[in-house]
Coordinates of C-alpha atoms in Angstrom, one line a residue:
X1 CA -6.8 171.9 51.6
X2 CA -9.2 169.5 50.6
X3 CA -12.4 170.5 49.4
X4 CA -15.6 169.4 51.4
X5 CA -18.0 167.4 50.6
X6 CA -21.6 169.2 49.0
X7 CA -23.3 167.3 51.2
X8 CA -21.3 167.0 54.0
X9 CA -21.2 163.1 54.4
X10 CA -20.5 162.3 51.0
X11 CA -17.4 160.6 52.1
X12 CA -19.3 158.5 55.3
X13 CA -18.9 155.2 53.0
X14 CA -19.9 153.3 56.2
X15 CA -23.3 154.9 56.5
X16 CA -24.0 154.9 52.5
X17 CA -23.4 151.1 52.6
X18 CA -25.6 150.5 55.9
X19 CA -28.2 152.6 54.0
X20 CA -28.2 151.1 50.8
X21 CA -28.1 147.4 52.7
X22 CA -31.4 148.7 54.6
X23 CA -33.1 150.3 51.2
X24 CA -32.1 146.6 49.7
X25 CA -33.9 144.8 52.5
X26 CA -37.2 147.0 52.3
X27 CA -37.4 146.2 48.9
X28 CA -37.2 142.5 49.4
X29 CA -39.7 143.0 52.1
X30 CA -41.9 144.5 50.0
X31 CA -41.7 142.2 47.3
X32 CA -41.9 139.2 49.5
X33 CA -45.4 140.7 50.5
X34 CA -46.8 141.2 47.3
X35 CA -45.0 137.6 45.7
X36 CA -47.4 136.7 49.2
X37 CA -50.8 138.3 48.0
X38 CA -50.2 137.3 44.1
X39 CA -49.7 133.9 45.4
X40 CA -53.6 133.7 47.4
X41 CA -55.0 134.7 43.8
X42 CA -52.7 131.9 42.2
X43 CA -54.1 129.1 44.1
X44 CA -53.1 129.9 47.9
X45 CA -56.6 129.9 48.9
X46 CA -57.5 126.8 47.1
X47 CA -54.6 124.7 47.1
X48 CA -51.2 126.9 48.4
X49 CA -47.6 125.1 47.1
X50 CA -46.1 125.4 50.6
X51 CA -48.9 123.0 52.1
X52 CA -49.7 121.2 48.9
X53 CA -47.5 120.7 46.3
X54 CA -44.5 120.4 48.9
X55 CA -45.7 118.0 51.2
X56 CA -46.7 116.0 48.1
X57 CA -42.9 116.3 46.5
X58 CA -41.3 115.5 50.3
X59 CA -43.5 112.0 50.4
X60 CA -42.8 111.1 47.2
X61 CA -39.0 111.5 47.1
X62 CA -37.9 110.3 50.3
X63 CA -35.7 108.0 49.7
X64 CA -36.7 105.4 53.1
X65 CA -39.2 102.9 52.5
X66 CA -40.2 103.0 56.4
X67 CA -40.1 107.1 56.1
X68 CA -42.0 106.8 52.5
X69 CA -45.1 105.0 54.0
X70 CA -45.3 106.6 57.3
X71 CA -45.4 110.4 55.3
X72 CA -48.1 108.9 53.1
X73 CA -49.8 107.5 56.1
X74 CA -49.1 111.1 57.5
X75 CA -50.7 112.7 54.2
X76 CA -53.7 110.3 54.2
X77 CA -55.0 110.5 58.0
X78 CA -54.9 114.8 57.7
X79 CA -56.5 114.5 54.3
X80 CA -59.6 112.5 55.8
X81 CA -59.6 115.1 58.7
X82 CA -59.7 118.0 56.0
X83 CA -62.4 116.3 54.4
X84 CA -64.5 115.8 57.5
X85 CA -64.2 119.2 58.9
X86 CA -65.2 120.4 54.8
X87 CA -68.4 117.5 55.3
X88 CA -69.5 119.9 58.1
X89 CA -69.4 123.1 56.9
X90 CA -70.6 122.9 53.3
X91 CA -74.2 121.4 54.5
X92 CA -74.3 124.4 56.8
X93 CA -73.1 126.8 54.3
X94 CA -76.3 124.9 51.9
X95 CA -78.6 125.7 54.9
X96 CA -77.8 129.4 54.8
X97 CA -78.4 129.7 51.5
X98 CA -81.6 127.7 51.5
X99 CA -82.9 129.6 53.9
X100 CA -82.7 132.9 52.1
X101 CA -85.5 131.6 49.6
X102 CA -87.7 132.5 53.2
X103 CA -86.6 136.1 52.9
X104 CA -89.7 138.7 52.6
X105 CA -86.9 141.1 51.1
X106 CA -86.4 139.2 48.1
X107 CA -90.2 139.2 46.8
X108 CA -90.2 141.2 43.4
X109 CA -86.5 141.2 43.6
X110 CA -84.3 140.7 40.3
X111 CA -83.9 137.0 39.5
X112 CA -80.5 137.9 39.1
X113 CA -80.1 137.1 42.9
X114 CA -82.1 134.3 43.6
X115 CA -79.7 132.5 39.8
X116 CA -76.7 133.7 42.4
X117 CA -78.0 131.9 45.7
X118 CA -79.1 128.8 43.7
X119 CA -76.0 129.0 42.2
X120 CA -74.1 128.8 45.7
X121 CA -76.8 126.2 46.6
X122 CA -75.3 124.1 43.7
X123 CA -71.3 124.4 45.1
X124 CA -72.2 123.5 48.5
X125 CA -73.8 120.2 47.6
X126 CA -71.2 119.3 45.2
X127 CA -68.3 120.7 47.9
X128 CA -70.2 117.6 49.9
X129 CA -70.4 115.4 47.4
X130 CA -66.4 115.6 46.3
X131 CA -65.3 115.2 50.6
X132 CA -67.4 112.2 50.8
X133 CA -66.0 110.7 47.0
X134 CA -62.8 111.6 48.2
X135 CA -63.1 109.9 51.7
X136 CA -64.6 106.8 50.2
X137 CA -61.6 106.8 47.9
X138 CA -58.8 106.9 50.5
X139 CA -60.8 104.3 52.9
X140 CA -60.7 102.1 49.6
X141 CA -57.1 102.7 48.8
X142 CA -56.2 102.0 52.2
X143 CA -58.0 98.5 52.6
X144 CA -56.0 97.2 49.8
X145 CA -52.8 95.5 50.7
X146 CA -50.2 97.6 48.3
X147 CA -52.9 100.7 49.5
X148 CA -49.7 103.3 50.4
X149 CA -48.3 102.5 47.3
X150 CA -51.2 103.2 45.0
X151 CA -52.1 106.3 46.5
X152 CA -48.5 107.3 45.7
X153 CA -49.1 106.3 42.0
X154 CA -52.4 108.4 42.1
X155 CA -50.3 111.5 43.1
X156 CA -47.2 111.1 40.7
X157 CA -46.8 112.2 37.3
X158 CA -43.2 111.4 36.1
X159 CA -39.4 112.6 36.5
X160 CA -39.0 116.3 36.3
X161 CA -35.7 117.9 36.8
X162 CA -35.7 120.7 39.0
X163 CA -33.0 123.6 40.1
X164 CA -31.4 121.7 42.6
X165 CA -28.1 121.6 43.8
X166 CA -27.6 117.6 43.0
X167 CA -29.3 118.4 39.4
X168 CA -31.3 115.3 40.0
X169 CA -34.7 114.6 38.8
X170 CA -37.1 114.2 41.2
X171 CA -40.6 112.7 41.1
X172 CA -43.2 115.9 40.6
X173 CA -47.2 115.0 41.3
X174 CA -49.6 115.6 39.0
X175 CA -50.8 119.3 39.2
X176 CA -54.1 118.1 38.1
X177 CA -54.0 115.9 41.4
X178 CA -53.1 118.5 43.6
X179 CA -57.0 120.8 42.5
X180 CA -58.5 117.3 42.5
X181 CA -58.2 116.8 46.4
X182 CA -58.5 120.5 46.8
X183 CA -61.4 120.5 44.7
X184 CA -64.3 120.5 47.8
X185 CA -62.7 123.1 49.6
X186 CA -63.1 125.0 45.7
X187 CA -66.8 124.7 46.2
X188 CA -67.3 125.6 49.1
X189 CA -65.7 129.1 49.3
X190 CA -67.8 129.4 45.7
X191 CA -70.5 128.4 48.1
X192 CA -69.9 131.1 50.8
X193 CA -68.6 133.9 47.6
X194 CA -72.2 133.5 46.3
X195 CA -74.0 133.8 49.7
X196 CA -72.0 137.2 50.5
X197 CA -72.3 138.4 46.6
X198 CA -75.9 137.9 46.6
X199 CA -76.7 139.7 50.0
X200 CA -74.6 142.8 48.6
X201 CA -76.7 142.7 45.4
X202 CA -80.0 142.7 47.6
X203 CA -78.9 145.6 49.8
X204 CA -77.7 147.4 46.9
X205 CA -81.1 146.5 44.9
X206 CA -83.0 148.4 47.1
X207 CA -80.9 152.0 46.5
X208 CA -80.4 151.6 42.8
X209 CA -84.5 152.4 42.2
X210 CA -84.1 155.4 44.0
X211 CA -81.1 156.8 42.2
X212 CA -83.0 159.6 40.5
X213 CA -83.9 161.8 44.1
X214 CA -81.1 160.7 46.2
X215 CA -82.2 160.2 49.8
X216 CA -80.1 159.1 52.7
X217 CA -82.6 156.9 54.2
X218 CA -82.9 153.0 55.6
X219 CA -82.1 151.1 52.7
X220 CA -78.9 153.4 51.9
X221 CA -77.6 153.5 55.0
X222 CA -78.2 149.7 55.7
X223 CA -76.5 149.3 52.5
X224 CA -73.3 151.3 53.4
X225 CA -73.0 149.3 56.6
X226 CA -73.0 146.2 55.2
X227 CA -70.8 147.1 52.6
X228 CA -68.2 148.8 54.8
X229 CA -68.0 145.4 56.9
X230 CA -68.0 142.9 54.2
X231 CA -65.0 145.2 52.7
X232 CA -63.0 145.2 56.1
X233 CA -63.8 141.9 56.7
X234 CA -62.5 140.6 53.3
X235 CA -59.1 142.6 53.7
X236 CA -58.7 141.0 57.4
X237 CA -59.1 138.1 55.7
X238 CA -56.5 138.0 52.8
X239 CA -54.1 139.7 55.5
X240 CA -54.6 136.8 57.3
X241 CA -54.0 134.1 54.8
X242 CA -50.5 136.2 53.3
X243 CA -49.9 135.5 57.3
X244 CA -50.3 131.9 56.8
X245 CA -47.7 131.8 54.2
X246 CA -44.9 129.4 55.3
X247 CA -42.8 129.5 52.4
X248 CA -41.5 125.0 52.1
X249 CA -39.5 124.9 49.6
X250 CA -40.1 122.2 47.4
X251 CA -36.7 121.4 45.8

């Protein structure tokens, strides 16, 4: 007589298998979602590979004239689009943080916060001043004759082989290219980072003189508030861009 198994389904190789085959796909869930949120801190907010760098590769490898300019055409037109939506919202984001210099809370407040506003008043114009360079540049580039064809050698570095299956090497762009045209939409979430960073120091200003007798009143519980929705509304946000992640490859 055979002995039984300890566990009484030691022998069930079917389940084992199915239950190691759903451990193994957790775990590459779970490390798709955190290569995700390492890759927003490694440039997915400023200038993500899959929408960037890949779209860059694609126009610059095709191997179709006809397909060649009409991707760079492609590439140019949403560019000037990004640009123009990035014109509009940096001079608004300046007019926020203008405006706080009006503030009666900030009288006899640490210069600390104003350095941080003017700071973010600084990134906003410059965020305008990089769309509109860039813009000019591309109009420029595009009244030429050979205009396609310089942008092209604007965004291309040289031969790199890559991990392909033909083990061919395939023109790369030049990462310095890739922040450059990303570069206003750089300074303008600087911009907003130091409009939200310096309201949390003022709200928090107010409660760290009373630290010695501890009283729930106005300023603490105004501070707590807006803490609590800047935090939530921060995590909404990165949970949103790790959403965003498409995933081109790039090959």
């Amino acid at each position: 007589m055979a002995d039984a198994p300890l566990l009484g389904r030691a022998n069930d190789t079917t389940r084992s298998t199915g239950s190691r085959i759903k451990n193994a796909r957790n775990v590459d869930t779970n490390t798709s979602i955190l290569r995700s949120i390492l890759k927003i801190f490694s440039g997915g907010l400023i200038a993500p590979a899959d929408t960037t760098y890949a779209t860059i590769m694609i126009l610059l490898n095709s191997t179709d004239a006809d397909e060649q300019d009409h991707l760079t055409k492609q590439w140019r037109d949403h560019k000037l689009n990004e640009l123009s939506f990035i014109g509009v919202v940096s001079p608004l984001v300046a007019v926020c943080l203008v405006s706080t210099g009006a503030w009666d809370e900030i009288s006899g407040k640490g210069w600390y916060i104003r350095a941080i506003w003017y700071s973010g008043i600084v990134f906003a114009l410059f965020s305008v001043l990089t769309a509109t360079q860039q813009t000019l540049r591309l109009h420029r580039l595009s009244a030429h004759k050979d205009g396609l064809h310089l942008l092209r050698l604007c965004l291309v570095r040289d031969r790199k082989q890559l991990d392909s299956e033909e083990g061919e090497a395939k023109l790369v762009p030049k990462p310095f290219q890739i922040w450059s045209w990303q570069s206003s939409m750089m300074f303008l979430m600087m911009a907003v980072g130091c409009l939200l960073v310096g309201m949390l120091v003022l709200v928090w200003s107010a409660v760290a003189k009373e630290t010695e007798n501890v009283v729930y009143d106005e300023n603490v519980k105004l501070a707590i508030t807006f803490t609590a929705v800047l935090a939530t509304t921060v995590v909404y946000f990165f949970a949103t861009q790790v959403s965003l992640m498409v995933g081109v490859s790039v090959e």
